[in-house]
GROMACS .gro file of C-alpha atoms in nm:
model
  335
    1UNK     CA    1  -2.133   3.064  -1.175
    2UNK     CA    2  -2.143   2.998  -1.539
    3UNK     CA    3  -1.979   2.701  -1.692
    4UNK     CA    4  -1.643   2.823  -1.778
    5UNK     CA    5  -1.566   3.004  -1.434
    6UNK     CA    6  -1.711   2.642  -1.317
    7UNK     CA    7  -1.379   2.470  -1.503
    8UNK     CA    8  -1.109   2.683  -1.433
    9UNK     CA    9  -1.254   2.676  -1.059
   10UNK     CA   10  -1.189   2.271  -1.048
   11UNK     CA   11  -0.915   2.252  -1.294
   12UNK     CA   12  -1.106   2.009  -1.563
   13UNK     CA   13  -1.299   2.118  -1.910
   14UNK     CA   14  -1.584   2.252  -1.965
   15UNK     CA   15  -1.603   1.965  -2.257
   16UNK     CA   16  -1.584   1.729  -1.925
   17UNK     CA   17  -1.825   1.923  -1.718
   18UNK     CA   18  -2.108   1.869  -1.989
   19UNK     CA   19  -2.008   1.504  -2.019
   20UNK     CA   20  -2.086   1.463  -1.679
   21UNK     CA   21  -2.412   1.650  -1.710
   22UNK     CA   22  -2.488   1.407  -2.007
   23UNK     CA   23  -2.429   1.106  -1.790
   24UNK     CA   24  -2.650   1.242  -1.512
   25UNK     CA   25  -2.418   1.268  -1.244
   26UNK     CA   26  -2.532   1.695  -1.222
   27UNK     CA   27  -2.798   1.910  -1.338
   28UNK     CA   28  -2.696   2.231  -1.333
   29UNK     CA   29  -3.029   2.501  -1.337
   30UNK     CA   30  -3.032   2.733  -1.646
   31UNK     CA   31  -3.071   3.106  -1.636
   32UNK     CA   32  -3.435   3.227  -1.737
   33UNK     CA   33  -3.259   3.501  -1.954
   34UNK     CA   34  -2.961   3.385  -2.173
   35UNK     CA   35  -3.017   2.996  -2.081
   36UNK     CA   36  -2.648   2.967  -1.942
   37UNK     CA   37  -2.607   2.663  -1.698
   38UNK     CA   38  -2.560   2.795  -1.388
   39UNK     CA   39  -2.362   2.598  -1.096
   40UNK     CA   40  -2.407   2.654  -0.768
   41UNK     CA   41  -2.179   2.585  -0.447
   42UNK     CA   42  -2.353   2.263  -0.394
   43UNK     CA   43  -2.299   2.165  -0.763
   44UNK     CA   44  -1.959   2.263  -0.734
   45UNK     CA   45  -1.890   2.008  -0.442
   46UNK     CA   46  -2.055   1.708  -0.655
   47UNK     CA   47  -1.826   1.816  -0.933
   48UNK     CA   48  -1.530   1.790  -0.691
   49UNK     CA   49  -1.634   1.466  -0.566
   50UNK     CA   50  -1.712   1.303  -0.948
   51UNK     CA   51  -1.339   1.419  -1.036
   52UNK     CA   52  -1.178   1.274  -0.761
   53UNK     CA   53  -1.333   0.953  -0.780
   54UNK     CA   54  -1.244   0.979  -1.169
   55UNK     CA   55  -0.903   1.013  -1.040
   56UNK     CA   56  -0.910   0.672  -0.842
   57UNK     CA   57  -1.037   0.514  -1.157
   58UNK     CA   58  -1.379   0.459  -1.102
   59UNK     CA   59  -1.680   0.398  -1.372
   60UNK     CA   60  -1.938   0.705  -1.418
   61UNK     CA   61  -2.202   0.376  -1.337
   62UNK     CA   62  -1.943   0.345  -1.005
   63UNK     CA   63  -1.949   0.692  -0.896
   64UNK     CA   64  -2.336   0.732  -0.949
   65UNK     CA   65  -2.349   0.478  -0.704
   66UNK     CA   66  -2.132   0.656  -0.508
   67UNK     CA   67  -2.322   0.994  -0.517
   68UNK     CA   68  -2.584   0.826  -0.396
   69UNK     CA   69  -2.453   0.640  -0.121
   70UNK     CA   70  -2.334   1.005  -0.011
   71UNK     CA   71  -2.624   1.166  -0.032
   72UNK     CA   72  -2.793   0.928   0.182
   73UNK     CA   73  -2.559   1.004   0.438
   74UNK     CA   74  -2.360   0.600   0.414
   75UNK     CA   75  -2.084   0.653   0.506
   76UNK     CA   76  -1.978   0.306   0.572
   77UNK     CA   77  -2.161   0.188   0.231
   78UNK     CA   78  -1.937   0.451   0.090
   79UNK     CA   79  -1.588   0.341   0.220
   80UNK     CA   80  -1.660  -0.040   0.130
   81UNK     CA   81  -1.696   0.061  -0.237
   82UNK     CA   82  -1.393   0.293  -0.225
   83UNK     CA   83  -1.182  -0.006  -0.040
   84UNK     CA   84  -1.338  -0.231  -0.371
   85UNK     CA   85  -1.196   0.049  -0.582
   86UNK     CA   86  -0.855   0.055  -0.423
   87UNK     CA   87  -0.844  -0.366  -0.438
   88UNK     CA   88  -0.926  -0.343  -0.837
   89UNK     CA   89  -0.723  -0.141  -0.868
   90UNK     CA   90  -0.331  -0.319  -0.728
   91UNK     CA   91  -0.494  -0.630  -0.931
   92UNK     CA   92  -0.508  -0.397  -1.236
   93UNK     CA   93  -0.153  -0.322  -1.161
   94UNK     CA   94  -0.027  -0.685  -1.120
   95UNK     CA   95  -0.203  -0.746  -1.463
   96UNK     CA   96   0.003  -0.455  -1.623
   97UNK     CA   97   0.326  -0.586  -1.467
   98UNK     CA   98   0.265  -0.914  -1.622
   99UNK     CA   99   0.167  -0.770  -1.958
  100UNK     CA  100   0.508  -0.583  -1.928
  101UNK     CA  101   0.713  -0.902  -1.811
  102UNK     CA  102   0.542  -1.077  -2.109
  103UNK     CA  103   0.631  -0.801  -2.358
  104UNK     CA  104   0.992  -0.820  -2.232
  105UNK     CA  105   1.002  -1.181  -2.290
  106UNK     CA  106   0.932  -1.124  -2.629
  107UNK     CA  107   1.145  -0.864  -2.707
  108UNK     CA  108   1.395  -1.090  -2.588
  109UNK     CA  109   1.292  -1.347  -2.793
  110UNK     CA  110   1.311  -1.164  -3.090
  111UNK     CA  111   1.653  -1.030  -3.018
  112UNK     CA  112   1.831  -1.317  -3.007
  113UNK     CA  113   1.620  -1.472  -3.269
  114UNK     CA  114   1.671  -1.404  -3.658
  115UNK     CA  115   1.300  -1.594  -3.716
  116UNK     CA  116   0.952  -1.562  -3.576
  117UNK     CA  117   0.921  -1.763  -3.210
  118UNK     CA  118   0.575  -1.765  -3.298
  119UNK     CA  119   0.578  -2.080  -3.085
  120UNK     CA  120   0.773  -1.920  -2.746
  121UNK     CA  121   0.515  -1.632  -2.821
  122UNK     CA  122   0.201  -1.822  -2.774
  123UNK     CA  123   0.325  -2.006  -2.462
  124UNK     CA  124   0.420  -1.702  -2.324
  125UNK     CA  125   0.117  -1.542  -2.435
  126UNK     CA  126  -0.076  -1.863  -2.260
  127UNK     CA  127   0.094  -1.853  -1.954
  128UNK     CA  128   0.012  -1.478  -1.885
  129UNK     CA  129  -0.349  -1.548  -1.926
  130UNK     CA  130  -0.365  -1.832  -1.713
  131UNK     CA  131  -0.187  -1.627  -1.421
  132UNK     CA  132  -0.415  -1.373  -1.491
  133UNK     CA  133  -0.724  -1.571  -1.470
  134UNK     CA  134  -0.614  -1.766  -1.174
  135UNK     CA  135  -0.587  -1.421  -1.007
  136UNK     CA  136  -0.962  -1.376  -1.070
  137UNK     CA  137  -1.092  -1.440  -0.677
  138UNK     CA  138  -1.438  -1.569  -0.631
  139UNK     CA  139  -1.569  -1.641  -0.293
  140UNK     CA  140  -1.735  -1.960  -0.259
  141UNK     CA  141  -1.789  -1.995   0.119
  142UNK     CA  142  -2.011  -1.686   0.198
  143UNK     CA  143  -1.746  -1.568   0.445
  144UNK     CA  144  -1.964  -1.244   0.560
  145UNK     CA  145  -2.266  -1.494   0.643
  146UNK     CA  146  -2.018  -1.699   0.865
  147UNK     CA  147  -1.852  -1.349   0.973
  148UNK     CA  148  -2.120  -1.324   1.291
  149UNK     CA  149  -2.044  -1.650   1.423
  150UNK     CA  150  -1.664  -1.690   1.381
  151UNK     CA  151  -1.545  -1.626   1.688
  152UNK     CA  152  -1.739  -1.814   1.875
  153UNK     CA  153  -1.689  -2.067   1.650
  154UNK     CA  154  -1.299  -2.102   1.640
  155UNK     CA  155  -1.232  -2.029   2.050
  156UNK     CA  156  -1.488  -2.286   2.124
  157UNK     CA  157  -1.306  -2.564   1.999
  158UNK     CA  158  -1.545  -2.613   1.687
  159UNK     CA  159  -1.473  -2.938   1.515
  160UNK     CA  160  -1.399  -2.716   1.237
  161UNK     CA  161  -1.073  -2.523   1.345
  162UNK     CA  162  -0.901  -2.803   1.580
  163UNK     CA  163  -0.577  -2.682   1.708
  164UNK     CA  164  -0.673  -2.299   1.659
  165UNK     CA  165  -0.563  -2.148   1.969
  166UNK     CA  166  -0.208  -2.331   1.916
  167UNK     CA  167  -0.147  -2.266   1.541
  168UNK     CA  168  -0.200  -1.893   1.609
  169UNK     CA  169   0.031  -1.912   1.908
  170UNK     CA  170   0.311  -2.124   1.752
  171UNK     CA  171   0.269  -1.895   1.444
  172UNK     CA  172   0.337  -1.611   1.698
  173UNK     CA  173   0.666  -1.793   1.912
  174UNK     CA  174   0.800  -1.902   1.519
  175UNK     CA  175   0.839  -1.549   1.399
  176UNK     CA  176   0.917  -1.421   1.746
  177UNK     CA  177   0.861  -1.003   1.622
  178UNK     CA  178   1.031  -0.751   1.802
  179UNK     CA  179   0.851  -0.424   1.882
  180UNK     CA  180   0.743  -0.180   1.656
  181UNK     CA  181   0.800  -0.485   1.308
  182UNK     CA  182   0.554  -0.425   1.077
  183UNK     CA  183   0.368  -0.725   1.017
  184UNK     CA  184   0.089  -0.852   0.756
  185UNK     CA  185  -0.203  -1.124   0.836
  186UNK     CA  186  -0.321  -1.244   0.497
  187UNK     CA  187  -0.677  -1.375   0.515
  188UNK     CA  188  -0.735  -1.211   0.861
  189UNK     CA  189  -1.098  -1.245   0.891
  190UNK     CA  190  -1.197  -1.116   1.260
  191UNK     CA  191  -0.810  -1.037   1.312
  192UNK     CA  192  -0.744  -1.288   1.605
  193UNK     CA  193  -0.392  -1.361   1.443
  194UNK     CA  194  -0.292  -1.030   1.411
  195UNK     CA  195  -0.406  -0.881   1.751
  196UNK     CA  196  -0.153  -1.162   1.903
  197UNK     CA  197   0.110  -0.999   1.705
  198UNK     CA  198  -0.012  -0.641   1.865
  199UNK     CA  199   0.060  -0.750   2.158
  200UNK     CA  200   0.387  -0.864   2.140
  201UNK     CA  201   0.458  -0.504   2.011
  202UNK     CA  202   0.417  -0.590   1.627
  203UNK     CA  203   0.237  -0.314   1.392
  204UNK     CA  204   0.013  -0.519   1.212
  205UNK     CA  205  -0.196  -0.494   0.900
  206UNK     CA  206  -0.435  -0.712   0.768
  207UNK     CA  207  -0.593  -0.808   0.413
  208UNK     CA  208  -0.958  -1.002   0.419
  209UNK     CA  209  -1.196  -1.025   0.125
  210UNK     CA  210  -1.482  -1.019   0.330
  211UNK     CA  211  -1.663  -0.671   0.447
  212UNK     CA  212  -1.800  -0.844   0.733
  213UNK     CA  213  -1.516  -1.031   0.847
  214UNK     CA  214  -1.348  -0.687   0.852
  215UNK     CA  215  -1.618  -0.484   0.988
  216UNK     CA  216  -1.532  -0.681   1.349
  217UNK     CA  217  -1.210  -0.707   1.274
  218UNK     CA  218  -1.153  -0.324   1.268
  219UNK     CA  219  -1.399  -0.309   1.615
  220UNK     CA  220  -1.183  -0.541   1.783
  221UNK     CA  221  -0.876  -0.425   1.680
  222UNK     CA  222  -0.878  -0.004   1.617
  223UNK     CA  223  -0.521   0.033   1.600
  224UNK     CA  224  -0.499  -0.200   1.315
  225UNK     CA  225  -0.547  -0.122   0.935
  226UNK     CA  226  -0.737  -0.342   0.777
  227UNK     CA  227  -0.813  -0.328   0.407
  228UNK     CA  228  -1.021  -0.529   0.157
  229UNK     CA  229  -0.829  -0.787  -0.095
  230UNK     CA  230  -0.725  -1.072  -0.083
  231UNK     CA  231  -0.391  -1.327  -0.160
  232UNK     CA  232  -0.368  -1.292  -0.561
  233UNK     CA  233  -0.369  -0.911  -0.523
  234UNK     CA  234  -0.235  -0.760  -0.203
  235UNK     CA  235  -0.317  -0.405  -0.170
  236UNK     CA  236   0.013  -0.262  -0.045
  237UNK     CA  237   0.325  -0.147  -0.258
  238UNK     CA  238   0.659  -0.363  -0.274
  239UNK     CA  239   0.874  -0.398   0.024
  240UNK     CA  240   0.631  -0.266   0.330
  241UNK     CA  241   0.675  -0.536   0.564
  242UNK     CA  242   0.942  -0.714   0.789
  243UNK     CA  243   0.673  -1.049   0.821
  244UNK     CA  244   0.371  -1.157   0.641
  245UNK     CA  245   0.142  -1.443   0.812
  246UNK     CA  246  -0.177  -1.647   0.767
  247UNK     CA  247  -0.405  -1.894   0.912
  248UNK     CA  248  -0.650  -2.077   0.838
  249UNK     CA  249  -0.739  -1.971   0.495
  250UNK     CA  250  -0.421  -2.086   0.269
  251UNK     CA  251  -0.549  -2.417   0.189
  252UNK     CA  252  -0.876  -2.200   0.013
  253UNK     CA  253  -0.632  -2.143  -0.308
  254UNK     CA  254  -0.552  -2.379  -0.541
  255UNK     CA  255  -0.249  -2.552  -0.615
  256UNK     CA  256  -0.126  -2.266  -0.887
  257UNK     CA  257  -0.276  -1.995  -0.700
  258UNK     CA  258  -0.083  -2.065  -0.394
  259UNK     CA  259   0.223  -2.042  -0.599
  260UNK     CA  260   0.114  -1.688  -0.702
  261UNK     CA  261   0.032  -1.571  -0.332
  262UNK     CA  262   0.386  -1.651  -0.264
  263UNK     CA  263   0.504  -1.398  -0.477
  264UNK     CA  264   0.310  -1.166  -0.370
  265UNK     CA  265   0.381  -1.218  -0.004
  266UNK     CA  266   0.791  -1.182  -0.106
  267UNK     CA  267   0.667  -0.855  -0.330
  268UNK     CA  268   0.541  -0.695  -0.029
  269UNK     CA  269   0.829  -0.848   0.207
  270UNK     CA  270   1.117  -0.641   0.294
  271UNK     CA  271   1.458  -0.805   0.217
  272UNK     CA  272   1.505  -1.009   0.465
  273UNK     CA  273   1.135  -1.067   0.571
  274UNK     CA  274   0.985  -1.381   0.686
  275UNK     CA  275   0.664  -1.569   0.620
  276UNK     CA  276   0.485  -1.782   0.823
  277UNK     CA  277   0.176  -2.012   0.718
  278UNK     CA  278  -0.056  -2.211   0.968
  279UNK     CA  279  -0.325  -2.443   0.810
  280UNK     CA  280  -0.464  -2.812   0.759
  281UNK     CA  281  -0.266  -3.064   0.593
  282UNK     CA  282  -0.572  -3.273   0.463
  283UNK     CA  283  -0.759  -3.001   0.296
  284UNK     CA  284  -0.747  -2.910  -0.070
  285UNK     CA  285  -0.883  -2.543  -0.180
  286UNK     CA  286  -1.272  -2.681  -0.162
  287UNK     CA  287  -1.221  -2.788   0.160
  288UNK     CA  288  -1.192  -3.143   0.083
  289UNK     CA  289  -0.839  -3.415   0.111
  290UNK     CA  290  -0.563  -3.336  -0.139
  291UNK     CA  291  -0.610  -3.571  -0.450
  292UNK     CA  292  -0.257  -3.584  -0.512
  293UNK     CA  293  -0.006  -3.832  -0.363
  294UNK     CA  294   0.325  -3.660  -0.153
  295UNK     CA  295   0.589  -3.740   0.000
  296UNK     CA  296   0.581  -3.910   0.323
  297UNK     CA  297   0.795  -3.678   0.472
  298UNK     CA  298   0.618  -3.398   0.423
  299UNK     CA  299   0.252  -3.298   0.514
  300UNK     CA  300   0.026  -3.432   0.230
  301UNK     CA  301  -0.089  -3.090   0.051
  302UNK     CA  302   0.173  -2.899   0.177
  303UNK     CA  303   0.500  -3.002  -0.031
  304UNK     CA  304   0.380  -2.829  -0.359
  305UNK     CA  305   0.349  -2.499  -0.207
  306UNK     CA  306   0.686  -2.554  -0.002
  307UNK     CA  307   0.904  -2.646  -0.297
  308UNK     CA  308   0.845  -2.271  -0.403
  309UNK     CA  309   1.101  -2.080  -0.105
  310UNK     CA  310   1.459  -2.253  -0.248
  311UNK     CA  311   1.444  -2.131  -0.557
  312UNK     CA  312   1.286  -1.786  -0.441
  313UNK     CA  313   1.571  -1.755  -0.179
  314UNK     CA  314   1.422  -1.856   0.141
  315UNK     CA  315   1.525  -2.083   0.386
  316UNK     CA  316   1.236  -2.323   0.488
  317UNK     CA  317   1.082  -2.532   0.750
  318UNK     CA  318   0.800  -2.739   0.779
  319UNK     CA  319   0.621  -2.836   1.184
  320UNK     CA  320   0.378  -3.083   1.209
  321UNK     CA  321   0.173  -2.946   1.517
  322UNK     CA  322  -0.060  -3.183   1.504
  323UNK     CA  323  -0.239  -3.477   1.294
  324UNK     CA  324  -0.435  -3.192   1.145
  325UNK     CA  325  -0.213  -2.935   1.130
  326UNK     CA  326   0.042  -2.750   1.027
  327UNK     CA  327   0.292  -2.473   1.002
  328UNK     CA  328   0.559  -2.366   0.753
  329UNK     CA  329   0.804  -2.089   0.788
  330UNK     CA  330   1.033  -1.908   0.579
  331UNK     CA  331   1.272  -1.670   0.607
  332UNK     CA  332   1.448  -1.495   0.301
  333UNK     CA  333   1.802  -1.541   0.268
  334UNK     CA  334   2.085  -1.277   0.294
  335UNK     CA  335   2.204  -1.177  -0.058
   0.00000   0.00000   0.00000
């Protein structure tokens, strides 16, 4: 099959075909007599697989990778860097959002404006970048090295995770999820929150940014869908879900970043969704106590984040389960 029978066959341009021969991703033999490159069955497959992973948005340096990974028979290697894909890709489109909310503003701005705000356009131009390098996750606690160990760790009582049995079941009783409610466990890690919810009937999904973490998670827990992310970019669209919970991982964010994985918990919420959030009051986002002072009526490192549901239209509560812990629901108010 010569090059042009090759295109119309797959529905792309020749002009595309060579530029993936120029990148290395095929080598197509030549005939002996006219030199024509000639593709063959198995080079037509590649060619399908390079354009569809073109079509998810991935690098030629990603999908040589790729190639590889299939032709080595990794399957598993091979769905990881897909689920990557997919996880760059909703942060991409929270980016673009922003970029568009930001372009609005100024539009606005000039509308209603017979001078230059140059001065509303730089904050606004400040504040989108710091939102979107706040979204930029980096994991600093080696979560697939501890991946091995965790549950062993957590349903042993280790110093670590005090209370953990009774967070996850108060966290459970609080939203109270009637059969067949879809539900989403931020943070999952080896899905112990989320199979509680499956067996109260829930549906549950869960969002981890650690391939380990998952790997048990989706061995424990089959009926579960489990995908790679993580709070600043959940990869599901708008509306999806009638709860979203964590556990145990919240106080990992900052003080800002917590704010922004509140939005995107109500993004993904349905409209009258609830969220429920079980953690440590005395830890900051490195693990360490809260450096800044808080009301005495409230958990210390928990107000800042709870100030955020009134004005978002959720009701709120706040239960101290123990010295060390806590839990705050929400649920969103009826237009």
């Amino acid at each position: 099959m010569h090059i042009k029978e090759a295109a119309k066959r797959l529905g792309i341009s020749a002009r595309a075909i060579r530029f993936y021969e120029e990148k290395g991703l095929i080598a197509p033999g030549k005939e002996l007599s006219s030199g024509y490159r000639s593709f063959t069955e198995q080079e037509i497959w590649r060619l399908r697989t390079i354009v569809a992973l073109r079509e998810s948005g991935m690098s030629v340096s990603g999908i040589q990778a790729a190639l590889e990974q299939v032709e080595r028979g990794e399957h598993d290697e091979l769905l990881h860097y897909l689920e990557l894909q997919r996880s760059v890709l909703y942060a991409r489109l929270l980016e673009t959002r922003q970029t568009l909310q930001t372009t609005d503003h100024m539009i606005g701005l000039l509308q209603g404006s017979r001078g230059l705000p140059l001065e509303d356009f730089y904050r606004l131009a400040q504040d989108s970048r710091e939102v979107r390098e706040l979204r930029n996750w980096e994991d600093r606690w080696n979560f697939d090295e501890l991946a091995s160990s965790h549950d062993e760790r957590v349903w042993s009582g280790d110093s670590a995770y005090p209370g953990y049995r009774e967070a996850l079941e108060r966290t459970v009783e609080e939203i109270n999820p009637a059969p067949g409610e879809t539900g989403l466990d931020l943070g999952t890690g080896t899905g112990n929150l989320a199979g509680l919810f499956m067996e109260r009937g829930a549906v549950m999904n869960g969002v981890d940014q650690s391939k380990e973490m998952l790997r048990i998670c989706r061995s424990k827990f089959p009926g579960m869908t489990a995908k790679i992310g993580n709070f600043l970019a959940v990869p599901y669209t708008d509306g999806q879900f009638d709860f979203v919970v964590t556990s145990f991982a919240f106080h990992h964010l900052s003080g800002r970043q917590q704010k922004l994985a509140l939005n995107e918990m109500a993004r993904v919420l349905k409209p009258q969704g609830r969220i429920a959030i079980a953690g440590f009051i005395n830890r900051n986002a490195d693990g360490g106590a809260p450096t800044d002072k808080h009301r005495s009526d409230s958990p210390a490192g928990v107000l800042d984040f709870l100030d955020w549901f009134g004005p978002n239209g959720f009701e709120s509560k706040c239960l101290r389960l123990s010295p060390e812990l806590y839990l705050a629901a929400a649920r969103r108010r009826l237009p």
